[in-house]
């Protein structure tokens, strides 16, 4: 098993390598001159050329990639064009804030999604099932930023229950409760679509498991329904649910960009937004890279978790 | 329970005039019609039929496992030790499942939960259905596994379903069915997915169980070879009806219904192999295909395929009539033999 | 606009003057009110807090509270009180210029300490100058040099005379040199010790200056907190703490001030201003050096014609844009020179709205049937106000005189970085917003030296007479002479109609009424030293 | 038309939600094509006599006017053009490319298949929205670039769907039968296997079209979408946020609802198609559950 | 090679390389270890073995649907493994396969008629659509299907009907050699016999040679002239059916034989009886 974990971890290396290449090339495609971006539109051509040289922009692409990669491995994400700071300093604190938001959103969408999907599956065809699945589909059909705006309009402006923006009240930061108060709306806005996806998948998975021979077989022994549902149905629905939830991390990190912008959440998404609107390519590059890396790690964890949950997979791994 | 019914408790399972209707997208379908069966304690009975003959519906009706969304209606009676299953309510029915009647599933691979060790699954049933403690249940489970002819019960107990071979899995499922000492085991084609050599072992195992525990067995199969091997009584099903039933020897060596006759003759005759002079006889075949239950004509359901059919068969719905009323009951549903109504 | 570059900053902590002038407050109430915590909702996240490197005004408004130049601008007076901020001594208590205008001698203030406790002296100033000019210097900073190069246009050398005296030698007289020193992205003095200890990059993360506020902490995306410098050499700041909070969404800023999460917000959406006034908030505005203008493309066959350019100038209803579209948050602009500069005069109006005249001019140009052309604009951007809405307004106005304008809209940074590449010949005009308190701004936009590609003169306007005037003006040693020259150049550029100025931003801030002493001078930044919260 | 398709059509039409979805799409298609005739005003210009932010229900402006005084109804009607284009075109292009990649990878497996699918894996490491944003940010705003970004982002997901289906199909005996007759790979891939892969791809594409509308609206929010003054729902909704705080929620609300309705309709059609293509699809669906889990991340 | 030998398989081997991981060398799985047999013209040769014995792989290798790792396949004097793809394609007309009916032997999206016609359209000499249509109808008749099955889809047919269609498809190019891969295993008893009888009739009519792959012995005993018993990828015994049944040599063969269930009980009982006699 340990060997598998190790080899699975190592197997992400080519993917990570590919990710760095994609990210690097993305930035190379940009028309325009990074040196100019740094110095501003009214800089002299000489200054620009000098900076180009110093930045190594006149080197062949492969040399630039090598240099960039080796910096990357040393934890150096480069310099922001517009903020003129090491990007790592800009992004790391924000990354933590984004993780807080992501975790909160995940908690919401996983718990609610699973509960909704489970009840719908057990009451398949009922009004509850149809209604909640309809709502789920509607939830998945709305842009996150729009949900965020509507939540903000309703709960912050009309009802004035939740704050409009930020992570803490600046005037008198109130610790965890204050954070909770601030996180509700952005977390819900971010979670909506994933909630719908998880609910729908949970429903179809549970329905599927309910039709499995072994579930029927246990029924034939007169075991109580609730017990079968808990012990067998839920247990076997777990891997797909975990899988989809893991994938939702990626979606939530994407969606967080929108709610972070709307609710002014000081996260990496907001920094990316600013970077996109100011064409701060190194920051875009670093932000995308950081999120992709996180996503790869999350997927890795989900994979390992699934192996851990599936005796069958474990064995096929041992057999390899 | 009155005295009269108490006297009737002799039969372990009594199915009388059972008809089962289910809902399908195309309309209501009568999957079982007028089924009569009796299984006594300690008896091995087989039901033979091809796909679509209603064998599985039989099991689902007896154990009342048809989901409400699928079931249209039952009619007739099913009694277990004199108690009418349609009258006792779900709670009591739960008691009967597993404890009185248990099932050996057709496909052992898909009938075990892949996420748990097989031992745990056996123990789980015991814990819920009997008053055993965890330790007792475990011990009993290990015993059962051993009795199933498993050499290394401890290892098997700790195994996951996918780690076992087909034969072992089937043994585990059989052990599971015995977990609560049921009076009747319904075995749903328990050997059809197995290799021939394993099939033989498993069939022998059923026989051992029957002898050792006195458990009655209702064996569902499509193979007369299996019937011949273990069953005392046999019922032949065709298109949702029992067309012939009786003692195994009577039915096999004196098949009366044309369908039964054909089925038996379909089995390749190997005489030419052993008797050099015999030569190959052409293989008997039944023309056509089993009918679609959705659009049955009114007469005999076997009419189209029957090699002796007469005009009367097309219009008359045959009834199950006893052809050999003395000693061993042997009955047949054929107008030409027993007559019919209309 | 993010006139992101170059201008000078100044720390206005001329407190003595202050307390006297703004005196509404401090004296009467005594010690009791002089404190408090001020939260400002900024329009975007600040960039690097190193005053030499900082790229945007948003940042400079923060660094300005922590760093001081040798010569500064008096930011304590509102635009109304003083249309051009007066130059005042800050870290230099006085300065002299040599006869030939090439040597500046600065006499430095005594008893000034950096926030890290080290002494401010001539060596420190020299260190700062070298950081920005001397490529061989160990602590030479490329980015800082790139950002401040206009100040050093004629720089030759610096010379430490004694502990408190330093000379700067120029290669040519440069009349705007003192004003340039007072701008942001110039010679704000940073602590040499801090840089020697922690490196060039450290100044951005941990700024150490001499100003009335000290850096406390920065949480990216959340806040930048400054605290009062108790050791300040001059009149100390009144506030205990200032928090700058980035709220890039304008609507969120409005909501934040309504929910009392912040005390001041920058750049309120024009639509919200009436509302906020009704709710009792104060709207403070000024006349910072800002002008939103069209640049005509001299490569375009129609725009080459002076009459066409003049016709377009006449055809645009600037009052309408300022009052109807932008709700009075801007003023109509009738000259390319931005307000806040000495040569600026609101009375100097060119091309007031006159569509009839415009049609006439077109007719004279032989284009009475109109023509089709393209206007490039960004969709948003710092200082750009509502670029598309304004462009669409212009589109409508020009249609009145028969010119069909197609809008080519681009995303801000793409647009901004392409601006200095110039326009293709089929594009008639583009648009920019910029401005400086220094009249030198005229050179930036109109001098052939800055012609695109590579310069800010995107329309490639070249007029040798203008060039000559501009050169004379910037190298003149006589201030009043220079002023005349600037004015002459301005008139010539406007006669040529090289640009169509549209509006000047009045940079409104919405302020909670308990905040006292907050003043918008004729600059893009302000000082917080005299501000306090009234309980 | 074959009986199979007839059956599917019948099943689809009996699904009320799906039929409603189809009608909505048809309706919006008509709106898009005939926008200039249907819309009461020029969507990009302030109509004579209109003022800013007239509330819905105002005479002459049923849905009100926006912050510039333009008729919202007209803008919504014209917005169907960009929404449909940005939803359907990228999905179609991506589907075509994915079919080629997925079928080849699924049929040949081995080196070529690995190469294709491992490349796709790299793209799976990026949350789709972010990848779209990154690509659009680099290419610059504009409808064409949005389409390019969406095509790139969708290809990995669609390829995976095609790949899995192809993998299963190519192990079936009818493929072996074709091989046994010496029928060429190309013909097997695109004449035998493809028809069996297409239905689920069509279902998936339909759902993706709905998702793409939402994603493109997100790009517009960031300023990477269709450029003003072209009417675009995403931008209308995000521009409206400036006046949202002053109580003019309808400026944001209305285009958002339009996005919701169109996207929802595509999803309904997708669901309807999935059911209509049953029961054949259902048996297949079981086999590929594992993969569909991966691909259900599509909502992104 | 004898005169009347149609196909000869020598030392056939198939090794699958398992998945390689970073820490373990790739593990090889030998599906077929060493299989040799020869089939005479016009006979029915049985290949039996339990599941996992490799019999299906052998069938597929003969058709080169799976490339053997080792060994030779000589068909009519030609080594199949040495043929170019083009030559192999033309030879495919002579060697065909009938699959176990698993519902997937036919493309679910194409009509039965079209699928039977497909090889004709591809390789037939006469490309006249009318002719092709006639050929297909004729073949449907041969296998006992009505003409209206031409336009049906596979899922509209019962298992037995599909199997007949499968045979029709295999026969359409008039092959000489058919691999029958458990053709009746999934069918009901009553239908099984129909198909076996059909195959016997067709063999006479078209002078076919069969390789019959099966796991249960009763049909093999009835249907085949000679039998090879496969166990764990190796042929453990080859002989005529009569010899094999009367005089099994290998333990495994004996075990297999004794597991045949007859109406009288298992065949073991029969052996006992016979040995007594």
Coordinates of C-alpha atoms in Angstrom, one line a residue, chain A residues 36-39 41-44 50-51 54 79 82-85 89-90 93-94 97 152 156-157 160 163-168 170-171 262 264 266 270 276-279, chain C residues 5 37 39 45-48 53 135 142-143 146-147 149-150 201 205 220-223 245-248 252 255 259-263 411 413-414 416 420-421 454 456 514:
Chain A
X36 CA 6.8 47.4 -21.1
X37 CA 4.1 46.2 -18.8
X38 CA 6.3 46.6 -15.9
X39 CA 7.6 50.0 -16.8
X41 CA 3.3 52.8 -21.3
X42 CA 5.4 56.0 -21.2
X43 CA 8.7 54.3 -20.5
X44 CA 11.6 54.9 -22.9
X50 CA 17.4 47.0 -20.9
X51 CA 14.8 45.4 -18.7
X54 CA 17.8 41.7 -17.5
X79 CA 7.4 39.4 -9.7
X82 CA 1.6 45.7 -11.5
X83 CA 2.3 45.2 -7.8
X84 CA 6.0 45.0 -8.1
X85 CA 6.2 42.5 -5.3
X89 CA 4.1 37.3 -0.9
X90 CA 1.0 38.5 -2.6
X93 CA -1.9 35.0 2.5
X94 CA -4.7 35.1 0.0
X97 CA -8.2 33.0 2.8
X152 CA -26.0 40.2 -1.5
X156 CA -27.2 42.5 2.7
X157 CA -29.1 45.3 1.1
X160 CA -29.3 43.7 6.1
X163 CA -22.2 42.1 5.7
X164 CA -21.5 43.1 2.1
X165 CA -17.8 42.4 2.0
X166 CA -14.6 41.4 3.5
X167 CA -13.6 38.7 5.9
X168 CA -13.7 40.6 9.1
X170 CA -12.4 46.2 10.1
X171 CA -13.6 48.4 12.9
X262 CA -18.4 40.3 -5.5
X264 CA -14.5 41.4 -1.7
X266 CA -9.4 38.8 0.1
X270 CA -9.8 38.2 -6.2
X276 CA -6.7 39.7 -15.2
X277 CA -8.1 43.1 -15.4
X278 CA -4.6 44.7 -15.2
X279 CA -2.9 42.1 -17.4
Chain C
X5 CA 3.6 57.2 -13.2
X37 CA -9.2 55.2 13.7
X39 CA -10.9 53.4 7.5
X45 CA -5.6 47.0 -4.0
X46 CA -2.4 48.9 -3.5
X47 CA 0.8 47.7 -5.2
X48 CA 4.2 47.9 -3.7
X53 CA 8.6 51.6 -7.2
X135 CA 23.6 51.8 -12.2
X142 CA 16.0 49.2 -11.8
X143 CA 12.3 49.5 -11.3
X146 CA 12.4 53.3 -14.5
X147 CA 9.6 55.0 -12.6
X149 CA 13.4 58.8 -14.7
X150 CA 11.6 62.0 -15.6
X201 CA 12.8 44.4 -2.1
X205 CA 7.0 44.9 2.3
X220 CA -3.2 41.3 1.2
X221 CA -6.6 42.0 -0.1
X222 CA -7.8 43.0 3.4
X223 CA -6.1 46.0 4.7
X245 CA -9.1 48.8 2.7
X246 CA -9.3 47.7 -0.9
X247 CA -12.8 47.5 -2.2
X248 CA -12.5 47.2 -5.9
X252 CA -19.4 47.4 -2.5
X255 CA -22.5 49.6 0.7
X259 CA -23.0 50.0 6.7
X260 CA -20.4 52.0 8.5
X261 CA -17.6 49.6 7.7
X262 CA -15.5 52.4 6.3
X263 CA -15.3 56.1 6.9
X411 CA -10.0 45.9 -22.1
X413 CA -4.6 47.1 -19.8
X414 CA -4.6 45.9 -23.4
X416 CA -3.3 51.1 -22.1
X420 CA 1.8 54.2 -26.8
X421 CA 2.1 52.0 -29.9
X454 CA 7.1 54.3 -27.6
X456 CA 2.7 59.0 -24.8
X514 CA -17.8 62.6 11.7

